[in-house]
XYZ file of C-alpha atoms in Angstrom:
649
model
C 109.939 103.251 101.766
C 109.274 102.243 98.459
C 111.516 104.282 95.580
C 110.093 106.211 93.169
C 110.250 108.218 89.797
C 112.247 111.473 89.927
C 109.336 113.715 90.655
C 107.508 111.609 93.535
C 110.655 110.884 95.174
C 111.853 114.058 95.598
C 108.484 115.353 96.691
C 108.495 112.703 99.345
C 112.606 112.805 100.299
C 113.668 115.961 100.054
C 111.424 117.578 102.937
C 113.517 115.117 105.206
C 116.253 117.362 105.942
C 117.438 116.314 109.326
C 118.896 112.983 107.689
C 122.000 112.396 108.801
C 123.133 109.017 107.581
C 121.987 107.326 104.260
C 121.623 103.428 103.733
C 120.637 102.348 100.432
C 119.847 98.649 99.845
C 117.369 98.853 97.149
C 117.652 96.795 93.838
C 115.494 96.101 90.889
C 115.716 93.157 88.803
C 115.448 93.294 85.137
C 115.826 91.256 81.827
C 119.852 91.931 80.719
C 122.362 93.599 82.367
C 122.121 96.411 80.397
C 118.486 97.024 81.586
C 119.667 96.346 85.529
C 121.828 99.708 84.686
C 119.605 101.427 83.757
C 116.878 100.670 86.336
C 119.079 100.456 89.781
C 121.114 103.559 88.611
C 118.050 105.667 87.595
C 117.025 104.715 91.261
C 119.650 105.524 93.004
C 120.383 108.893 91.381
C 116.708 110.165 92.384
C 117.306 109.404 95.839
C 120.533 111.403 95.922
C 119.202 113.338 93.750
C 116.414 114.438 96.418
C 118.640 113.649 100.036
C 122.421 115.446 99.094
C 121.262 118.706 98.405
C 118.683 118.934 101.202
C 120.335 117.575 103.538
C 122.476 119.643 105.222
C 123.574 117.313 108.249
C 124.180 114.502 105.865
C 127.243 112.558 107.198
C 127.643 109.430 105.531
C 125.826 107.451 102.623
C 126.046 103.373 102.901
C 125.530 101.413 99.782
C 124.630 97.359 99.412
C 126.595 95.934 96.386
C 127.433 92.157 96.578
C 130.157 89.769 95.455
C 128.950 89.933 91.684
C 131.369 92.955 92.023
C 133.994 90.344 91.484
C 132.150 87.397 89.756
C 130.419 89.663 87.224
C 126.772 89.945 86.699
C 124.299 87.028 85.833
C 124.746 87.663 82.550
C 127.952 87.745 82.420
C 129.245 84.495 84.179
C 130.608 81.667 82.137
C 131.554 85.176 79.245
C 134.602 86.062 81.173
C 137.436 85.448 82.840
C 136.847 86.635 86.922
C 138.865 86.853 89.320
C 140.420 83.917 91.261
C 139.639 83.907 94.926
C 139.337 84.636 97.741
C 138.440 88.191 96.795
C 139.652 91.164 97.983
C 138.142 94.545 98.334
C 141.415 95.724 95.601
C 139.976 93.594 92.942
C 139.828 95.935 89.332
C 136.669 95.890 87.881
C 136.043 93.439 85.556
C 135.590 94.169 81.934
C 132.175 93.407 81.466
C 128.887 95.388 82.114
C 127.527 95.720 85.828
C 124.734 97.477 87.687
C 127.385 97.182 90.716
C 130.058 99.565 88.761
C 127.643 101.805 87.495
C 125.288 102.413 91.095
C 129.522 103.171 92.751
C 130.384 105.954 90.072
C 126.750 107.326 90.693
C 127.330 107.909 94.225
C 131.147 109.245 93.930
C 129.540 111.914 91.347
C 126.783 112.906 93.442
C 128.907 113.251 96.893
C 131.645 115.308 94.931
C 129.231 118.346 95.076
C 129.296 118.019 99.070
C 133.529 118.617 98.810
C 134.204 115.968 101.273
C 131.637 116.829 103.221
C 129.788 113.373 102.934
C 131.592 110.165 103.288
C 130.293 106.454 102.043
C 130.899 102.965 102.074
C 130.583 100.222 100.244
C 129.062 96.736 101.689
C 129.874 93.209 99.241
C 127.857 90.632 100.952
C 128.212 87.566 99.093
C 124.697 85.049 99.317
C 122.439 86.431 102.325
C 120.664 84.573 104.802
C 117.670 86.339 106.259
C 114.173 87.008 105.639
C 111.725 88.699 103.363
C 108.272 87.676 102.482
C 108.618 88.852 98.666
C 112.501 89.377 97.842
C 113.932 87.758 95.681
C 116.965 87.183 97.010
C 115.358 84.828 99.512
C 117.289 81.874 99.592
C 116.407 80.319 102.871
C 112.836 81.243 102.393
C 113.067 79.285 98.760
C 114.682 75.848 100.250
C 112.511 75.623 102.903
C 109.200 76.078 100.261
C 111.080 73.284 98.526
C 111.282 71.335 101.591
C 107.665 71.817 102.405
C 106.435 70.395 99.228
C 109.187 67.539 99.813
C 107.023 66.881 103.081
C 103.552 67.372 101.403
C 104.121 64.982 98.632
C 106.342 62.523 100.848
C 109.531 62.714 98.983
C 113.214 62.925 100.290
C 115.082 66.188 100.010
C 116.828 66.242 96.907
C 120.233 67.559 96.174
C 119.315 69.379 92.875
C 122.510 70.382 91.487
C 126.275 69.661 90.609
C 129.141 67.992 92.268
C 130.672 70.927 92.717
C 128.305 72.832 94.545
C 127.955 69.963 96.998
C 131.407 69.337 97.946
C 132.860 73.104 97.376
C 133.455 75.126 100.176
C 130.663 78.188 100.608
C 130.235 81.349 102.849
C 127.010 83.046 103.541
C 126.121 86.543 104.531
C 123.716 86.904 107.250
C 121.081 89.804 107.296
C 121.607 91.325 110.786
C 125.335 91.371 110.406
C 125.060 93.362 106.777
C 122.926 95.743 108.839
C 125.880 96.306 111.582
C 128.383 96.371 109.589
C 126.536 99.163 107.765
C 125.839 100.933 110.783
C 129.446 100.737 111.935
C 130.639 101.868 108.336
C 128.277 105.203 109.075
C 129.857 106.293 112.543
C 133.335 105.065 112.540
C 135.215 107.223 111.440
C 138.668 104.657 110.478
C 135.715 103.226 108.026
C 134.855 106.258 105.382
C 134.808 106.585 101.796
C 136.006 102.464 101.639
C 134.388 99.206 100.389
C 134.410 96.567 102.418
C 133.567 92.664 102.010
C 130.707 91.210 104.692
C 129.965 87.707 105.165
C 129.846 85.814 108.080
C 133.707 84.920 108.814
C 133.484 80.799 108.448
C 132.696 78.431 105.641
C 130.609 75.328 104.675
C 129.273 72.539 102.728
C 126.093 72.664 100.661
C 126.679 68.981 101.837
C 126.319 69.507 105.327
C 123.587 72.450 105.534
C 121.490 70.335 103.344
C 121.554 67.948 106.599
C 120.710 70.434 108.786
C 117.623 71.596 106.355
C 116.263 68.193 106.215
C 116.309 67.719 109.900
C 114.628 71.311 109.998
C 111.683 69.642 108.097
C 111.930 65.331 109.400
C 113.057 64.814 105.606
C 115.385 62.214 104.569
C 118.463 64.190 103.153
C 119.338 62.949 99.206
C 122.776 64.486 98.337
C 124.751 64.474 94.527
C 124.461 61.001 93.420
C 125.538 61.916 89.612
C 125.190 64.040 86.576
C 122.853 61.880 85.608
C 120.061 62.711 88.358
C 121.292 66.348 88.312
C 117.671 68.858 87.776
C 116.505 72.436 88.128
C 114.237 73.764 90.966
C 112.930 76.051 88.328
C 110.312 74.352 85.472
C 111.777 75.998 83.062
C 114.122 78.967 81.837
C 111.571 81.805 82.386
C 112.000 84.412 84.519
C 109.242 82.893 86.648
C 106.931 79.808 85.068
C 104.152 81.633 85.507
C 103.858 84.600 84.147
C 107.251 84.483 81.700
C 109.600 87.139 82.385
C 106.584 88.875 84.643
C 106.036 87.080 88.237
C 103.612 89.515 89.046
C 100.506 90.789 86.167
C 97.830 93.221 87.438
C 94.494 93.723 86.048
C 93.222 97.003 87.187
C 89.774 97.982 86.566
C 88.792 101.518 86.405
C 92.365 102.262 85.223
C 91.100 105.684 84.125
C 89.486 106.616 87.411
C 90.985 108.802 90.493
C 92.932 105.798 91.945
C 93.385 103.177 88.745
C 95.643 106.157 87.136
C 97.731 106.104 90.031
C 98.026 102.182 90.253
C 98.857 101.979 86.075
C 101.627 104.518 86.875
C 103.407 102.911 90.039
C 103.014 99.307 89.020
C 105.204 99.135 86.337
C 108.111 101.198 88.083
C 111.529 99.505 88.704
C 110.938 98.748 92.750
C 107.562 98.221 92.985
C 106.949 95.427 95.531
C 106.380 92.191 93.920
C 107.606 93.073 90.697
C 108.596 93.377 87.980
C 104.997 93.928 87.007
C 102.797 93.746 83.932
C 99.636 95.940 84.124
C 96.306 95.299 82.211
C 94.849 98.560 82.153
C 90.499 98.373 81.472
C 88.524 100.999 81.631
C 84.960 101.747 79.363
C 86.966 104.356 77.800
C 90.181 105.287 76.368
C 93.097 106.638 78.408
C 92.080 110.475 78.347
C 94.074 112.706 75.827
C 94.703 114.720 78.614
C 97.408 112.542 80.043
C 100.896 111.931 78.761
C 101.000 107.967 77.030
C 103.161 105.854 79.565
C 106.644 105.674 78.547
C 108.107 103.421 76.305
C 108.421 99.890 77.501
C 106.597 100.276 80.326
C 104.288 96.980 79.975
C 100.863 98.193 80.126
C 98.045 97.122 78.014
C 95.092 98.791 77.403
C 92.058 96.982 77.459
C 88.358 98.291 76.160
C 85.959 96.866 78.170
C 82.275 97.458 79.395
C 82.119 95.362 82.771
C 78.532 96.482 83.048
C 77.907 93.637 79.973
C 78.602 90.735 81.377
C 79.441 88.924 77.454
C 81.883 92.135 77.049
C 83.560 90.861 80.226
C 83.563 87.455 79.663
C 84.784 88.057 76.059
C 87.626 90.472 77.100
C 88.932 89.482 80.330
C 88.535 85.555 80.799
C 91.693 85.030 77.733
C 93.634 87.137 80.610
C 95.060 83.845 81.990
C 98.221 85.057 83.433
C 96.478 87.885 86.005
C 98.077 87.257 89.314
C 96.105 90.596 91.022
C 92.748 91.982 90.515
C 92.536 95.965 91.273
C 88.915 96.576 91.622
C 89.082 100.265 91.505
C 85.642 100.857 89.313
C 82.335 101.971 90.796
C 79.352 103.552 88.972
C 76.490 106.487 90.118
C 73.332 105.913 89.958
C 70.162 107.601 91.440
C 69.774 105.885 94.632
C 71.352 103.669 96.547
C 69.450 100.660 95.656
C 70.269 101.439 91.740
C 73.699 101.957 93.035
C 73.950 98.305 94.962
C 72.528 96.839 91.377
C 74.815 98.517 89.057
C 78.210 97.782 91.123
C 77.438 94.556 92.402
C 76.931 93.903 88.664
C 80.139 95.085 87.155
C 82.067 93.637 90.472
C 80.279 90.053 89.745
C 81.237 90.431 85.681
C 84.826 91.031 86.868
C 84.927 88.237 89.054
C 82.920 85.642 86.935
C 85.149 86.477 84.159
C 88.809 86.293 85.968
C 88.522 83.948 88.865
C 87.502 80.678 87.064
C 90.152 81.454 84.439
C 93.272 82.900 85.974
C 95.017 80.267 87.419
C 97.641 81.794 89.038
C 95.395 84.440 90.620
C 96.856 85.389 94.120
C 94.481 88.377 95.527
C 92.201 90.554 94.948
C 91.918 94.583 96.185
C 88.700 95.817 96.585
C 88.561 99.710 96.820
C 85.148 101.055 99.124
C 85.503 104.303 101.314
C 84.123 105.693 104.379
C 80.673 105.975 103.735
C 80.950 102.111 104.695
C 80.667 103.591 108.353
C 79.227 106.814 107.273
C 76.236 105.370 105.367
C 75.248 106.222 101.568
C 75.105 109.742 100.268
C 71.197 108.748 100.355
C 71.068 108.113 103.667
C 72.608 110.816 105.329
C 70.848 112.031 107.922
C 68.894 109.105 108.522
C 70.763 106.706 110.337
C 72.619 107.224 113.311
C 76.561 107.179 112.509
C 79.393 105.800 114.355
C 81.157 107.532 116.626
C 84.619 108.338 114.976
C 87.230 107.810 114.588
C 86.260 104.929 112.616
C 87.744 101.363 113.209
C 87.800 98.389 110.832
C 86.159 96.037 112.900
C 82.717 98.538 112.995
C 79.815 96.986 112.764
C 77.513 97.991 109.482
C 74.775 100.123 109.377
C 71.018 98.932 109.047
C 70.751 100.756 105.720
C 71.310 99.712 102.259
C 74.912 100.445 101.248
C 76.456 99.190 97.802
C 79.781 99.257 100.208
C 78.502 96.106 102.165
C 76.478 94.502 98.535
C 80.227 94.073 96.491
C 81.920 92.696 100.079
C 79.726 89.746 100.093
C 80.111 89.114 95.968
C 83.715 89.563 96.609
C 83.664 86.944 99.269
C 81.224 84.413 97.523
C 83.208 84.548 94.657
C 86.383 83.969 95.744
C 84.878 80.708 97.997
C 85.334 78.450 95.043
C 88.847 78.734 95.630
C 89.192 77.202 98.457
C 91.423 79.729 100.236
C 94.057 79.786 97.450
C 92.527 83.323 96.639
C 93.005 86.103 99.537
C 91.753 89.361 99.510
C 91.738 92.900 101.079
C 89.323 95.714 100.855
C 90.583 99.366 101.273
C 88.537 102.133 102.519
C 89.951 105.491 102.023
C 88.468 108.975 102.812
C 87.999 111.703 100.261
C 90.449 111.479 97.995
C 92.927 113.996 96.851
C 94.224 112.760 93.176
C 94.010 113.648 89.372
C 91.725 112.100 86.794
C 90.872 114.520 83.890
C 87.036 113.716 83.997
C 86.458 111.661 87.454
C 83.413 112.361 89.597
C 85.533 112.283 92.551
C 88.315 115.154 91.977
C 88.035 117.325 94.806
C 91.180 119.243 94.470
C 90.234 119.825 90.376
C 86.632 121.402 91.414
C 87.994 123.685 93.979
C 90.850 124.389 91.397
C 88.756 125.400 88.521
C 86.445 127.679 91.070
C 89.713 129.137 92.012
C 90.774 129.609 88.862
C 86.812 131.168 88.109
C 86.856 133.470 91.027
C 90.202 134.849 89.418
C 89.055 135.260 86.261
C 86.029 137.580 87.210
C 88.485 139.195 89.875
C 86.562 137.934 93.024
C 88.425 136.407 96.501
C 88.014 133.199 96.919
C 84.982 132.951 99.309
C 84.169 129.683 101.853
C 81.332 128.711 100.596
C 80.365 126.145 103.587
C 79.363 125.428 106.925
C 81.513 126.588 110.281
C 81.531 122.912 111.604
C 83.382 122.391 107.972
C 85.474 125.200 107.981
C 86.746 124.720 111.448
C 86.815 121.372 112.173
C 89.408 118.791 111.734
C 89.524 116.632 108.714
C 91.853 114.526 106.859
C 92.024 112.924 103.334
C 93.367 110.061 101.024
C 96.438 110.218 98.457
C 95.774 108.891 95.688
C 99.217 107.648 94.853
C 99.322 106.482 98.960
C 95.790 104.144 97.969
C 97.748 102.360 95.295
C 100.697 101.963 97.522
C 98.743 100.342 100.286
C 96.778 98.229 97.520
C 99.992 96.954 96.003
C 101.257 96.054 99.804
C 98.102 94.319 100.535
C 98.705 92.242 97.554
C 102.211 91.102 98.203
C 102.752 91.315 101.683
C 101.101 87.548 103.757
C 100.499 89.920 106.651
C 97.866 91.828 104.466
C 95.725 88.734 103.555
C 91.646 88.844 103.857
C 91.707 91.919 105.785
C 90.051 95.654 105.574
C 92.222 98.538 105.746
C 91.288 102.624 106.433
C 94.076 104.151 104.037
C 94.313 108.068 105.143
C 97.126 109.856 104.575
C 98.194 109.653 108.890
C 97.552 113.439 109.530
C 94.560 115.922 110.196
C 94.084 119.332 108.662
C 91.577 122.030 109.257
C 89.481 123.091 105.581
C 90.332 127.138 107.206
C 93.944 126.278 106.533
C 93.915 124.546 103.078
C 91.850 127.341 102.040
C 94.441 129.415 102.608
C 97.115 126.979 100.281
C 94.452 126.855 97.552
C 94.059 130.716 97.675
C 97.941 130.893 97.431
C 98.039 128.800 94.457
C 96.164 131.380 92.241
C 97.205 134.675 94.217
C 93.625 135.256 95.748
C 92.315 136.183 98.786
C 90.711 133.901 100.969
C 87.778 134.338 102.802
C 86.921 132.300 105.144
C 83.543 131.431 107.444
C 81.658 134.486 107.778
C 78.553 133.404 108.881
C 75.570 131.725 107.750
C 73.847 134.438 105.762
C 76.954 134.187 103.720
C 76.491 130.452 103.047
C 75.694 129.254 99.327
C 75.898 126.058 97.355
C 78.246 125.856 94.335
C 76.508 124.025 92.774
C 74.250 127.075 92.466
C 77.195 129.699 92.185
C 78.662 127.827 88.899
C 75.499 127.692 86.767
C 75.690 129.326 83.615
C 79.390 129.530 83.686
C 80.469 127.361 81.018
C 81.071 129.669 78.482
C 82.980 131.792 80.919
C 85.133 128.144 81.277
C 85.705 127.812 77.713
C 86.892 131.347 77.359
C 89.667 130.685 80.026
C 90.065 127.646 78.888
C 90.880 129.509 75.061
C 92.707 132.362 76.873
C 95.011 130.694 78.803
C 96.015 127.672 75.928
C 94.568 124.783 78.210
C 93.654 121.428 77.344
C 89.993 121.553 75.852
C 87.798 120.580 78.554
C 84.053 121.887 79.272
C 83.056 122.696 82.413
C 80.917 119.728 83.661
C 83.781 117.949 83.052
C 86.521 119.055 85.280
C 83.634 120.528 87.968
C 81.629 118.232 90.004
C 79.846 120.797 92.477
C 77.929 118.503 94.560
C 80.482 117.053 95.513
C 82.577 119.607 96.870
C 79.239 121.465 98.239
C 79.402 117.796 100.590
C 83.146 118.535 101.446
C 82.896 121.990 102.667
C 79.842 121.194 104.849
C 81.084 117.720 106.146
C 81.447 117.591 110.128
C 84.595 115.963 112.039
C 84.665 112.271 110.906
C 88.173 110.861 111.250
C 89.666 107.244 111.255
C 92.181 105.572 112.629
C 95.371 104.204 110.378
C 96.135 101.827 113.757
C 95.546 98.497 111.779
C 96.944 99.206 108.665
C 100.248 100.313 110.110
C 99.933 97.230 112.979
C 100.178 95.255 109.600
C 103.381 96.476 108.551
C 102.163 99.484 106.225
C 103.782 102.683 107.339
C 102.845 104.884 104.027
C 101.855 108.305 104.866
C 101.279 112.030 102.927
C 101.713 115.070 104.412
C 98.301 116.462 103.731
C 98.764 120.215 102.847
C 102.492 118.790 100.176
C 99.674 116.283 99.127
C 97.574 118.826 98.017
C 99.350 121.040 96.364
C 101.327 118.807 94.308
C 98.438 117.445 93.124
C 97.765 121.256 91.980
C 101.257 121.102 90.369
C 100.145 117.935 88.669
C 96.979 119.817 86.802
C 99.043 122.723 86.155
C 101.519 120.754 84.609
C 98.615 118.905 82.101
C 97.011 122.126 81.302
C 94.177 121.724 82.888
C 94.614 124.376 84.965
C 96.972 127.685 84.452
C 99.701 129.078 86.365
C 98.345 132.662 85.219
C 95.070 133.713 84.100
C 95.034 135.618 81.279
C 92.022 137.349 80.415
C 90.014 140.493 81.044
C 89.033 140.097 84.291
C 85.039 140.761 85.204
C 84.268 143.135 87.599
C 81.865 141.685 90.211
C 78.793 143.561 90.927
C 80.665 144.261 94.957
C 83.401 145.093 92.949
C 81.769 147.944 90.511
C 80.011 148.951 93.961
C 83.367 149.635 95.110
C 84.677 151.278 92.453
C 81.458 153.677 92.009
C 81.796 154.293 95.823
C 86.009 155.130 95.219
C 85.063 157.371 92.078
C 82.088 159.571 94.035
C 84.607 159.687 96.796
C 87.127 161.230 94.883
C 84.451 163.638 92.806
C 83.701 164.890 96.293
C 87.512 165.847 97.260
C 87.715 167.404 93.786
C 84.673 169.491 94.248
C 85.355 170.579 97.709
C 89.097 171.634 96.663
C 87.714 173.699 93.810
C 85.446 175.595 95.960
């Protein structure tokens, strides 16, 4: 599981409390040492942060350092003196600045409120052989691409580097046997609260593995022949040649919408796959006043753009040369579905006319749909026969038009005259559960601010749907878990050209959520009462704007009118919707295993508003007696008149 902030990640770790045994081997890279400390501690204190104190069968917590714990840190080496080897797990510290020290004193200062209680280790690999697709650390993975391009472009296999590292005697770590000893570390008990070395037991040559690589390949091995023909895999100094201290840069249009706020936020964070990243954030508008500004030194630019002009998005987004990822999270509503396949095929096509010619290092592009790709249009509901859920990937369309299937086909003529060198996914999640201050799509604000209206004029909080909707099963999208599974799709080779549902991996029924949103604002809940009772909210909420902006005044929210932060039609769809589920199956054959619990999902997203002021924890206010409620009170008052009569005759 990806790491997170301090709020997400102890949302999403802390409701695991039947951990027993902790193994963190998690790192961020970053510019300077001092930076690495900051980052990989600042991780590693919100995951004990969120595990130690709910834990309560927490054993043992394992922690991956390396051998820089004795060499110093990158930035360090050739600055001071280390120590001679072979190194010992004794060693002082040296005097210099390292993550390694800093991520140790972390953990010994988080267990000491367990009294003993919790034991750890400490695991110093020294360089590790193994595999991962995107890690950095990679370095098997990195001399076989060399050797590959050796063999493309029919030259030997080049010793790159010193004397020295040629003739020197190396050790090596391997993956699997980091892993045991781990393990081990965490149930023996002769190995607690220690550090311990890990490689592999033997040494080498660089001069002799380099053999064995070439063979690997049918190269002809070229080992040191001389200072003089000495050179550097890498072109230059840069953190990557590409993209300058960035290897990965994200352009993310519709970074104001429902999903594209999510993305901007997790992008830039220290552990993000594929990162570090730079995020180019374009939306029509400016980032809404009613969000925080990201934090300082985050690197995310804002950038103004109409992608409905074609010249605005030429102008503004072709001089974006170092975009490695497209996030095409935008979409537009028009009138009917055949204005709606114009208008987003449109601002998809200005995107792609506008980046893919022009972004040379361009790896993949996310393309965010939904379900009405096997549900049909809003327009067409009704009309056309639906597939029988749960829904699969590899469902056919239906014979109706569908601005779903129009940006698909741009997306995949576009990307043609690449040759390949472009991949793709497209992600297709269900209704979504997020925040954006003024999106069409926030379910969870428009049942929030009816909430918060029934409370004001002292009312329950009455169903206002169907029984299919109210009873049947249904299940919904994370926002946060959308731009995980986006971000995966666009690092990961196992994601490439594919379609993905993205649900959150559970079902819910609306009759229970009702219940959690009533809880949220102290109301009752009424459920499904029948159909007589039945009525559209779209109906109910007309003419209560000025009510809005007096709770809205009351209560010391964030200025926001009603139309706004209320999109009734919407959420009269939701509550009458029938039992249309889909399956997660490919997506987590793949290799993503993200997943929300629905009902957390939900309600911190409520937390979320609260926390902006767009909603209230309490509504202040003179409450408005409903006419059932002045019935009631009439009916209480002639009731008592009566008693008072009777006992005075």
């Amino acid at each position: 599981m990806r790491h997170l902030g301090p709020r997400r990640c102890l949302t999403k770790l802390s409701p695991l409390t039947d951990v027993t045994h902790l193994f963190y081997v998690a790192w961020a890279s970053r510019e300077s040492e001092i930076e690495n400390i900051a980052a990989n501690t600042a991780m590693l204190r919100n995951v004990l942060d969120a595990v130690v104190p709910s834990a309560p069968n927490l054993q043992h917590v394992c922690l991956l350092t390396g051998r820089k714990h004795y060499i110093g840190s990158f930035d360090s080496l050739g600055k001071s003196k280390r120590h001679d080897p072979p190194f010992h797990e004794d060693l002082p510290r040296l005097p210099a600045p390292n993550f390694y020290y800093a991520q140790e004193d972390i953990l010994f200062d988080s267990l000491g409120s367990r009294d003993g209680a919790v034991t750890w280790s400490v695991h110093r690999p020294t360089i590790i052989f193994g595999v991962a697709p995107t890690s950095l650390m990679n370095i098997i993975g990195t001399l076989c691409v060399y050797a590959t391009i050796c063999k493309h472009e029919g030259e030997p296999l080049r010793w790159p580097r010193s004397r020295i590292g040629w003739e020197g005697l190396s050790d090596a770590s391997d993956a699997d046997l980091i892993a045991e000893q781990h393990i081990w570390a965490a149930v023996d008990p002769n190995a607690k609260n220690e550090a311990f070395n890990c490689s592999n037991g033997d040494v080498f040559k660089w001069k002799h593995l380099w053999t064995t690589l070439a063979e690997q390949f049918e190269l002809e091995a070229v080992g040191y022949i001389g200072e003089v023909e000495r050179f550097k895999l890498e072109l230059d100094d840069n953190f990557n040649s590409a993209s300058g201290k960035y290897p990965s840069v994200g352009l993310v249009i519709g970074a104001t919408g429902i999903v594209g706020i999510s993305l901007v936020e997790i992008l830039p964070l220290p552990d993000t796959p594929g990162g570090p990243w730079k995020v180019y954030a374009v939306s029509r508008r400016p980032r809404s006043s009613l969000l925080p500004p990201p934090s300082d030194g985050i690197a995310v630019e804002t950038v103004l753009c109409d992608i409905s002009d074609p010249a605005d998005a030429l102008t503004k987004l072709s001089p974006l040369t170092d975009v490695t990822h497209l996030f095409y999270v935008a979409w537009a509503s028009r009138e009917s579905e055949i204005e709606n396949i114009a208008a987003n095929t449109a601002m998809l096509r200005n995107v792609l006319d506008a980046v893919v010619p022009s972004a040379p290092n361009l790896q993949h592009v996310c393309l965010l749909t939904g379900r009405k790709h096997y549900m049909g249009s809003f327009y067409s509901f009704g009309k056309v026969k639906l597939h029988d859920p749960p829904f699969h990937e590899d469902l056919p369309r239906l014979p109706a038009p569908n601005f779903y299937y129009a940006q698909e086909d741009i997306l995949f003529d576009s990307l043609r005259s690449r040759n390949g060198a472009v991949t793709w996914s497209v992600h297709r999640p269900t209704v979504i559960f997020g925040f954006a201050p003024t999106s069409l799509m926030n379910i969870v604000g428009t049942l929030c601010v009816y909430a918060t209206i029934c409370k004001r004029e002292g009312e329950p909080l009455r169903w206002p749907g169907s029984r299919i909707g109210w009873e049947s099963f249904s299940d919904a999208s994370d926002a946060d878990l959308i731009a995980e599974q986006q971000i995966w799709a666009a690092v990961d080779p196992n994601a490439k050209n594919e379609a993905f549902n993205c649900s959150n991996g559970d079902v819910f029924k609306w009759k229970h959520l009702w219940t959690t949103l009533a809880e949220q604002f102290e109301l009752e809940a009424v459920g499904y009462i029948g159909e007589a009772e039945r009525f559209k909210l779209e109906v109910a909420m007309k003419g209560k704007e000025e009510l809005w902006e007096k709770i809205v005044q009351e209560n010391n929210l964030a200025p926001t009118k009603l139309e706004q932060v209320g999109n009734w039609w919407l959420a009269d769809i939701m509550v009458n919707n029938e039992e249309n589920l889909d399956t997660m199956n490919k997506s987590k054959e793949h290799g993503f295993l993200g997943f929300r619990n629905t009902r957390s999902s939900f309600i911190s997203w409520i937390d979320k508003m609260k926390g902006y002021k767009i909603l209230s924890e309490k509504i202040i206010g003179q409450k408005i007696l409903s006419l059932s409620h002045k019935l009631s009170l009439f009916l209480f008052l002639l009731s008592l008149l009566s008693s008072l009569l009777a006992f005075l005759s």
